mmCIF file of C-alpha atoms in Angstrom:
data_model
loop_
_atom_site.group_PDB
_atom_site.id
_atom_site.type_symbol
_atom_site.label_atom_id
_atom_site.label_comp_id
_atom_site.label_asym_id
_atom_site.label_seq_id
_atom_site.Cartn_x
_atom_site.Cartn_y
_atom_site.Cartn_z
ATOM 1 C CA MET A 1 -24.704 8.588 -28.817
ATOM 2 C CA THR A 2 -23.945 7.175 -25.376
ATOM 3 C CA ALA A 3 -20.493 5.589 -25.067
ATOM 4 C CA PRO A 4 -20.789 1.806 -24.521
ATOM 5 C CA HIS A 5 -18.032 1.847 -21.884
ATOM 6 C CA ALA A 6 -17.027 4.222 -19.123
ATOM 7 C CA ILE A 7 -13.340 3.633 -19.924
ATOM 8 C CA SER A 8 -11.898 2.129 -23.088
ATOM 9 C CA VAL A 9 -8.163 1.530 -23.514
ATOM 10 C CA HIS A 10 -6.520 0.245 -26.694
ATOM 11 C CA ASP A 11 -2.860 -0.683 -27.207
ATOM 12 C CA ILE A 12 -1.390 1.861 -24.775
ATOM 13 C CA HIS A 13 2.419 2.051 -24.694
ATOM 14 C CA LYS A 14 4.640 4.115 -22.403
ATOM 15 C CA ARG A 15 8.421 4.066 -22.232
ATOM 16 C CA TYR A 16 10.850 5.796 -19.862
ATOM 17 C CA GLY A 17 14.429 5.703 -21.132
ATOM 18 C CA ASP A 18 15.207 2.114 -22.043
ATOM 19 C CA ARG A 19 12.353 0.690 -19.945
ATOM 20 C CA ASP A 20 8.946 -0.251 -21.360
ATOM 21 C CA VAL A 21 6.545 0.620 -18.530
ATOM 22 C CA LEU A 22 3.363 -0.179 -20.465
ATOM 23 C CA ARG A 23 3.413 -2.635 -23.366
ATOM 24 C CA GLY A 24 0.228 -2.624 -25.412
ATOM 25 C CA VAL A 25 -2.360 -2.392 -22.625
ATOM 26 C CA SER A 26 -5.987 -2.865 -23.727
ATOM 27 C CA PHE A 27 -9.253 -3.310 -21.798
ATOM 28 C CA ASP A 28 -12.774 -1.892 -21.384
ATOM 29 C CA VAL A 29 -14.611 -0.903 -18.210
ATOM 30 C CA PRO A 30 -18.433 -1.020 -18.382
ATOM 31 C CA ARG A 31 -20.379 1.869 -16.904
ATOM 32 C CA GLY A 32 -21.412 1.625 -13.267
ATOM 33 C CA GLN A 33 -18.937 -1.101 -12.323
ATOM 34 C CA VAL A 34 -15.983 -1.385 -9.959
ATOM 35 C CA PHE A 35 -12.932 -2.366 -11.986
ATOM 36 C CA ALA A 36 -9.790 -3.485 -10.134
ATOM 37 C CA LEU A 37 -6.342 -3.387 -11.709
ATOM 38 C CA LEU A 38 -4.053 -5.771 -9.847
ATOM 39 C CA GLY A 39 -0.289 -5.806 -10.032
ATOM 40 C CA PRO A 40 2.917 -5.748 -8.002
ATOM 41 C CA ASN A 41 4.889 -2.594 -7.340
ATOM 42 C CA GLY A 42 6.530 -1.506 -10.571
ATOM 43 C CA ALA A 43 3.974 -3.211 -12.815
ATOM 44 C CA GLY A 44 2.833 0.099 -14.320
ATOM 45 C CA LYS A 45 -0.446 0.672 -12.453
ATOM 46 C CA THR A 46 0.223 4.262 -11.400
ATOM 47 C CA THR A 47 1.614 5.164 -14.818
ATOM 48 C CA LEU A 48 -1.593 3.898 -16.415
ATOM 49 C CA ILE A 49 -3.755 5.889 -14.001
ATOM 50 C CA ARG A 50 -1.718 9.018 -14.739
ATOM 51 C CA ILE A 51 -2.383 8.517 -18.435
ATOM 52 C CA LEU A 52 -6.109 7.884 -17.952
ATOM 53 C CA THR A 53 -6.454 10.996 -15.793
ATOM 54 C CA THR A 54 -4.663 13.191 -18.381
ATOM 55 C CA LEU A 55 -1.609 13.872 -16.178
ATOM 56 C CA ILE A 56 0.770 12.382 -18.743
ATOM 57 C CA ARG A 57 0.467 11.256 -22.357
ATOM 58 C CA ALA A 58 0.876 7.762 -23.693
ATOM 59 C CA ASP A 59 3.573 7.248 -26.334
ATOM 60 C CA SER A 60 1.052 5.457 -28.517
ATOM 61 C CA GLY A 61 -2.390 3.894 -28.369
ATOM 62 C CA THR A 62 -5.790 5.410 -27.606
ATOM 63 C CA ALA A 63 -8.004 5.778 -24.538
ATOM 64 C CA HIS A 64 -11.485 7.178 -23.984
ATOM 65 C CA VAL A 65 -13.482 8.142 -20.914
ATOM 66 C CA LEU A 66 -17.245 8.155 -21.518
ATOM 67 C CA GLY A 67 -16.516 8.392 -25.225
ATOM 68 C CA HIS A 68 -14.103 11.331 -24.972
ATOM 69 C CA ASP A 69 -10.599 10.908 -26.383
ATOM 70 C CA LEU A 70 -7.914 11.606 -23.773
ATOM 71 C CA ALA A 71 -5.490 13.095 -26.287
ATOM 72 C CA ARG A 72 -7.950 15.436 -28.025
ATOM 73 C CA GLU A 73 -10.494 16.180 -25.274
ATOM 74 C CA ALA A 74 -8.452 16.267 -22.058
ATOM 75 C CA PRO A 75 -10.298 19.287 -20.546
ATOM 76 C CA ARG A 76 -13.660 17.550 -21.007
ATOM 77 C CA VAL A 77 -12.319 14.306 -19.519
ATOM 78 C CA ARG A 78 -11.143 16.194 -16.416
ATOM 79 C CA GLU A 79 -14.704 17.421 -15.883
ATOM 80 C CA LEU A 80 -15.949 13.817 -15.760
ATOM 81 C CA ILE A 81 -13.460 12.265 -13.341
ATOM 82 C CA SER A 82 -12.016 12.501 -9.855
ATOM 83 C CA VAL A 83 -8.662 11.086 -8.756
ATOM 84 C CA THR A 84 -7.530 9.946 -5.328
ATOM 85 C CA GLY A 85 -3.865 8.987 -5.194
ATOM 86 C CA GLN A 86 -1.851 6.893 -2.776
ATOM 87 C CA TYR A 87 -1.332 9.781 -0.355
ATOM 88 C CA ALA A 88 -3.913 12.181 1.074
ATOM 89 C CA SER A 89 -3.680 15.634 -0.492
ATOM 90 C CA VAL A 90 -5.857 17.606 1.927
ATOM 91 C CA ASP A 91 -4.496 20.576 3.920
ATOM 92 C CA GLU A 92 -3.544 19.510 7.449
ATOM 93 C CA GLU A 93 -3.832 23.056 8.806
ATOM 94 C CA LEU A 94 -7.524 23.331 7.875
ATOM 95 C CA THR A 95 -10.482 21.524 9.387
ATOM 96 C CA GLY A 96 -12.327 18.846 7.459
ATOM 97 C CA MET A 97 -15.157 21.269 6.728
ATOM 98 C CA GLU A 98 -12.769 24.027 5.661
ATOM 99 C CA ASN A 99 -10.995 21.703 3.245
ATOM 100 C CA LEU A 100 -14.194 20.697 1.484
ATOM 101 C CA VAL A 101 -15.636 24.211 1.410
ATOM 102 C CA MET A 102 -12.384 25.547 -0.067
ATOM 103 C CA ILE A 103 -12.467 22.969 -2.858
ATOM 104 C CA GLY A 104 -16.136 23.667 -3.519
ATOM 105 C CA ARG A 105 -15.391 27.381 -3.831
ATOM 106 C CA LEU A 106 -12.475 26.687 -6.200
ATOM 107 C CA LEU A 107 -14.898 24.690 -8.350
ATOM 108 C CA GLY A 108 -17.172 27.711 -8.620
ATOM 109 C CA ARG A 109 -19.813 27.051 -5.967
ATOM 110 C CA THR A 110 -21.202 29.824 -3.808
ATOM 111 C CA LYS A 111 -20.178 29.790 -0.154
ATOM 112 C CA SER A 112 -23.561 28.462 0.959
ATOM 113 C CA ALA A 113 -23.658 25.797 -1.762
ATOM 114 C CA ALA A 114 -20.081 24.718 -0.958
ATOM 115 C CA SER A 115 -20.927 24.475 2.749
ATOM 116 C CA GLU A 116 -24.059 22.454 2.040
ATOM 117 C CA ARG A 117 -22.195 20.004 -0.200
ATOM 118 C CA ALA A 118 -19.351 19.716 2.334
ATOM 119 C CA GLY A 119 -21.846 18.818 5.067
ATOM 120 C CA GLU A 120 -23.410 16.138 2.859
ATOM 121 C CA LEU A 121 -20.051 14.549 2.122
ATOM 122 C CA LEU A 122 -18.853 14.670 5.725
ATOM 123 C CA ALA A 123 -22.009 12.821 6.730
ATOM 124 C CA GLU A 124 -21.682 10.275 3.906
ATOM 125 C CA PHE A 125 -18.077 9.510 4.860
ATOM 126 C CA GLY A 126 -18.719 9.320 8.600
ATOM 127 C CA LEU A 127 -16.749 12.476 9.386
ATOM 128 C CA THR A 128 -19.446 14.793 10.749
ATOM 129 C CA ASP A 129 -18.138 14.584 14.330
ATOM 130 C CA ALA A 130 -14.652 15.535 13.086
ATOM 131 C CA ALA A 131 -15.787 18.342 10.778
ATOM 132 C CA SER A 132 -14.401 21.130 12.986
ATOM 133 C CA ARG A 133 -11.121 19.385 13.841
ATOM 134 C CA ARG A 134 -7.866 20.177 12.075
ATOM 135 C CA VAL A 135 -6.996 17.470 9.567
ATOM 136 C CA GLY A 136 -3.548 17.225 11.132
ATOM 137 C CA HIS A 137 -5.270 15.496 14.053
ATOM 138 C CA TYR A 138 -7.115 12.968 11.857
ATOM 139 C CA SER A 139 -6.086 9.323 11.689
ATOM 140 C CA GLY A 140 -4.694 8.023 8.402
ATOM 141 C CA GLY A 141 -7.994 6.361 7.547
ATOM 142 C CA MET A 142 -9.949 9.551 8.219
ATOM 143 C CA ARG A 143 -7.629 11.554 5.966
ATOM 144 C CA ARG A 144 -8.090 9.062 3.145
ATOM 145 C CA ARG A 145 -11.876 9.285 3.486
ATOM 146 C CA LEU A 146 -11.710 13.092 3.485
ATOM 147 C CA ASP A 147 -9.432 12.978 0.438
ATOM 148 C CA LEU A 148 -11.955 10.818 -1.392
ATOM 149 C CA ALA A 149 -14.794 13.129 -0.309
ATOM 150 C CA ALA A 150 -12.852 16.077 -1.737
ATOM 151 C CA GLY A 151 -12.821 14.402 -5.130
ATOM 152 C CA LEU A 152 -16.598 14.018 -5.072
ATOM 153 C CA ILE A 153 -17.597 17.647 -4.562
ATOM 154 C CA ASP A 154 -18.967 17.763 -8.121
ATOM 155 C CA SER A 155 -20.168 14.112 -8.043
ATOM 156 C CA PRO A 156 -18.241 12.956 -11.155
ATOM 157 C CA PRO A 157 -19.409 9.785 -12.922
ATOM 158 C CA VAL A 158 -15.935 8.165 -13.082
ATOM 159 C CA ILE A 159 -13.687 7.824 -10.030
ATOM 160 C CA PHE A 160 -10.035 6.729 -10.062
ATOM 161 C CA LEU A 161 -8.562 5.337 -6.836
ATOM 162 C CA ASP A 162 -4.838 4.589 -6.934
ATOM 163 C CA GLU A 163 -4.079 2.122 -4.113
ATOM 164 C CA PRO A 164 -6.396 4.048 -1.763
ATOM 165 C CA THR A 165 -5.967 1.733 1.241
ATOM 166 C CA THR A 166 -2.163 1.497 1.223
ATOM 167 C CA GLY A 167 -0.903 1.763 4.811
ATOM 168 C CA MET A 168 -4.383 1.605 6.350
ATOM 169 C CA ASP A 169 -5.281 -0.604 9.290
ATOM 170 C CA THR A 170 -7.967 -3.259 8.829
ATOM 171 C CA ARG A 171 -10.778 -1.142 10.293
ATOM 172 C CA SER A 172 -10.004 1.900 8.146
ATOM 173 C CA ARG A 173 -9.693 -0.275 5.064
ATOM 174 C CA GLY A 174 -13.106 -1.772 5.749
ATOM 175 C CA ALA A 175 -14.613 1.709 6.113
ATOM 176 C CA LEU A 176 -13.229 2.741 2.741
ATOM 177 C CA TRP A 177 -14.535 -0.470 1.175
ATOM 178 C CA ASP A 178 -18.000 0.534 2.402
ATOM 179 C CA VAL A 179 -17.592 3.904 0.683
ATOM 180 C CA VAL A 180 -16.601 2.284 -2.627
ATOM 181 C CA THR A 181 -19.581 -0.062 -2.409
ATOM 182 C CA ARG A 182 -21.919 2.895 -1.860
ATOM 183 C CA LEU A 183 -20.438 4.768 -4.819
ATOM 184 C CA ALA A 184 -20.990 1.779 -7.077
ATOM 185 C CA GLY A 185 -24.548 1.550 -5.765
ATOM 186 C CA GLN A 186 -25.064 5.157 -6.902
ATOM 187 C CA GLY A 187 -24.112 4.198 -10.446
ATOM 188 C CA LYS A 188 -20.547 5.530 -10.371
ATOM 189 C CA THR A 189 -17.764 3.800 -12.275
ATOM 190 C CA VAL A 190 -14.826 3.128 -9.948
ATOM 191 C CA PHE A 191 -11.373 2.300 -11.333
ATOM 192 C CA LEU A 192 -9.305 0.869 -8.498
ATOM 193 C CA THR A 193 -5.637 -0.121 -8.442
ATOM 194 C CA THR A 194 -4.495 -2.295 -5.585
ATOM 195 C CA GLN A 195 -1.911 -4.788 -4.370
ATOM 196 C CA TYR A 196 -4.449 -6.301 -1.977
ATOM 197 C CA LEU A 197 -6.033 -9.295 -3.660
ATOM 198 C CA GLU A 198 -8.769 -9.531 -1.025
ATOM 199 C CA GLU A 199 -9.728 -5.940 -1.841
ATOM 200 C CA ALA A 200 -10.276 -6.770 -5.496
ATOM 201 C CA ASP A 201 -12.116 -9.968 -4.592
ATOM 202 C CA VAL A 202 -14.552 -8.128 -2.317
ATOM 203 C CA LEU A 203 -15.150 -4.968 -4.344
ATOM 204 C CA ALA A 204 -14.617 -5.567 -8.054
ATOM 205 C CA ASP A 205 -17.121 -6.591 -10.699
ATOM 206 C CA ARG A 206 -14.187 -7.191 -13.034
ATOM 207 C CA VAL A 207 -10.448 -7.627 -12.504
ATOM 208 C CA ALA A 208 -7.411 -7.233 -14.757
ATOM 209 C CA VAL A 209 -3.913 -8.387 -13.846
ATOM 210 C CA LEU A 210 -1.049 -6.120 -14.957
ATOM 211 C CA ASP A 211 2.414 -7.651 -14.860
ATOM 212 C CA ALA A 212 5.603 -6.096 -16.263
ATOM 213 C CA GLY A 213 3.556 -3.544 -18.179
ATOM 214 C CA ALA A 214 1.144 -5.960 -19.874
ATOM 215 C CA ILE A 215 -2.327 -7.308 -19.090
ATOM 216 C CA VAL A 216 -1.898 -11.042 -18.512
ATOM 217 C CA ALA A 217 -5.510 -11.872 -17.580
ATOM 218 C CA SER A 218 -8.900 -10.224 -17.132
ATOM 219 C CA GLY A 219 -12.417 -11.203 -16.154
ATOM 220 C CA THR A 220 -14.399 -11.619 -12.976
ATOM 221 C CA ALA A 221 -12.576 -12.778 -9.848
ATOM 222 C CA ALA A 222 -14.366 -16.126 -10.255
ATOM 223 C CA ASP A 223 -13.084 -16.395 -13.848
ATOM 224 C CA LEU A 224 -9.497 -15.904 -12.710
ATOM 225 C CA LYS A 225 -9.860 -18.408 -9.877
ATOM 226 C CA ARG A 226 -11.194 -21.061 -12.246
ATOM 227 C CA GLN A 227 -7.983 -20.810 -14.264
ATOM 228 C CA VAL A 228 -6.033 -22.456 -11.423
ATOM 229 C CA GLY A 229 -8.421 -25.347 -10.752
ATOM 230 C CA SER A 230 -11.459 -25.933 -8.610
ATOM 231 C CA GLU A 231 -9.785 -26.889 -5.331
ATOM 232 C CA SER A 232 -6.448 -27.215 -3.556
ATOM 233 C CA ILE A 233 -5.244 -29.250 -0.611
ATOM 234 C CA GLU A 234 -3.375 -27.529 2.217
ATOM 235 C CA LEU A 235 -1.299 -29.727 4.536
ATOM 236 C CA VAL A 236 0.540 -28.783 7.716
ATOM 237 C CA LEU A 237 3.508 -31.123 8.314
ATOM 238 C CA ASP A 238 4.984 -32.200 11.618
ATOM 239 C CA ASP A 239 7.754 -29.570 11.377
ATOM 240 C CA GLY A 240 5.209 -26.779 10.877
ATOM 241 C CA THR A 241 5.772 -26.512 7.118
ATOM 242 C CA THR A 242 2.657 -25.800 5.056
ATOM 243 C CA VAL A 243 2.273 -27.479 1.670
ATOM 244 C CA ARG A 244 -0.448 -26.438 -0.765
ATOM 245 C CA GLU A 245 -1.206 -28.112 -4.105
ATOM 246 C CA VAL A 246 -3.989 -27.781 -6.660
ATOM 247 C CA THR A 247 -6.223 -30.870 -6.787
ATOM 248 C CA ASP A 248 -9.019 -29.957 -9.237
ATOM 249 C CA GLY A 249 -11.345 -31.663 -6.746
ATOM 250 C CA ASP A 250 -10.079 -35.140 -7.702
ATOM 251 C CA PRO A 251 -9.921 -37.512 -4.654
ATOM 252 C CA GLU A 252 -7.170 -39.520 -6.372
ATOM 253 C CA ARG A 253 -5.027 -36.393 -6.599
ATOM 254 C CA VAL A 254 -5.451 -35.869 -2.842
ATOM 255 C CA ARG A 255 -4.452 -39.505 -2.234
ATOM 256 C CA GLU A 256 -1.410 -39.081 -4.490
ATOM 257 C CA VAL A 257 -0.181 -36.044 -2.535
ATOM 258 C CA LEU A 258 -0.606 -37.838 0.816
ATOM 259 C CA ASN A 259 1.151 -40.971 -0.445
ATOM 260 C CA ARG A 260 4.064 -38.994 -1.825
ATOM 261 C CA LEU A 261 4.617 -37.261 1.507
ATOM 262 C CA HIS A 262 4.284 -40.585 3.352
ATOM 263 C CA HIS A 263 6.964 -42.199 1.171
ATOM 264 C CA ARG A 264 9.279 -39.282 1.947
ATOM 265 C CA GLY A 265 8.840 -39.934 5.657
ATOM 266 C CA ARG A 266 6.871 -36.739 6.204
ATOM 267 C CA VAL A 267 4.085 -36.767 8.791
ATOM 268 C CA VAL A 268 0.949 -34.753 8.024
ATOM 269 C CA ARG A 269 -0.390 -33.055 11.136
ATOM 270 C CA THR A 270 -3.538 -31.574 9.558
ATOM 271 C CA PHE A 271 -4.966 -31.058 6.083
ATOM 272 C CA SER A 272 -7.897 -29.279 4.489
ATOM 273 C CA VAL A 273 -9.338 -28.946 1.007
ATOM 274 C CA GLN A 274 -9.949 -25.356 -0.076
ATOM 275 C CA ALA A 275 -11.385 -23.466 -3.011
ATOM 276 C CA PRO A 276 -8.836 -21.416 -4.977
ATOM 277 C CA THR A 277 -8.281 -17.802 -3.982
ATOM 278 C CA LEU A 278 -7.392 -14.760 -6.038
ATOM 279 C CA ASP A 279 -3.898 -15.093 -4.534
ATOM 280 C CA ASP A 280 -3.628 -18.520 -6.159
ATOM 281 C CA ALA A 281 -4.782 -17.115 -9.487
ATOM 282 C CA PHE A 282 -2.322 -14.215 -9.349
ATOM 283 C CA LEU A 283 0.572 -16.528 -8.518
ATOM 284 C CA ALA A 284 -0.372 -18.922 -11.313
ATOM 285 C CA LEU A 285 -0.706 -16.111 -13.850
ATOM 286 C CA THR A 286 2.454 -14.179 -12.995
ATOM 287 C CA GLY A 287 4.741 -16.616 -11.200
ATOM 288 C CA HIS A 288 5.069 -14.319 -8.191
ATOM 289 C CA THR A 289 3.016 -12.445 -5.566
ATOM 290 C CA THR A 290 1.955 -8.790 -5.627
ATOM 291 C CA THR A 291 4.773 -7.828 -3.256
ATOM 292 C CA ASP A 292 7.662 -9.594 -5.011
ATOM 293 C CA ARG A 293 8.742 -6.610 -7.089
ATOM 294 C CA LYS A 294 10.263 -3.356 -5.964
ATOM 295 C CA VAL A 295 8.901 0.089 -6.719
ATOM 296 C CA SER A 296 10.586 1.518 -9.796
#
């Protein structure tokens, strides 16, 4: 029987010392979708990915990947997934081609088959021109793309990306977004953790917000945005201060905000009415931004 979900998580707990890192986390990821797990540093995102990729065990709860239980069928789960962490793991002394061929050989491919697959991936990730260059001379964005390519040698159906664009410039981030979009178009399931709300908004079919080890909201990005109202008003005051308040699209609410500022002697230089963003939703749900907490 085909598993109804690519990833299914139920009541996962993980504790380190006296700190509860994960507190009853539950969610499902449909097959062939991009799922984004949002949360600040220290929320538990990387710990959850390490559990789902069989690197560590949960203290309690259950999780399945394509119907296979992580606790009882870890070797089979590893055959179905690839993992790209926050830092590139390719060998800087080898060329891009040599890195991919080496991994292909380690996975049991013949030399010719490994070379053929490496060439396909270098082309798909826009790295053909750099195939014979040492990875130590690659840019950060190029290394991340090569790292992701390395995880796709065997074309697994489920791909985990743990904050894959951390530290990237805007251009490199956009290139990696294109790769994720292509993977989803090929029917892959992509599980993405990120602190970048725009990233989740652009890429994800579904989003879950993890805060202090617990899921506080889940749904589509549009679902989460609707939780904070339909519109907000943004005003720039004469001293350069920016004020933003939810209006729910009500003209009287806009008038009330303007009148209140007028009575306080504040002069409004400009104002605009805007639809809510995922940033607004995250702030409303958690009371802070994705960068408020320190890594722990």
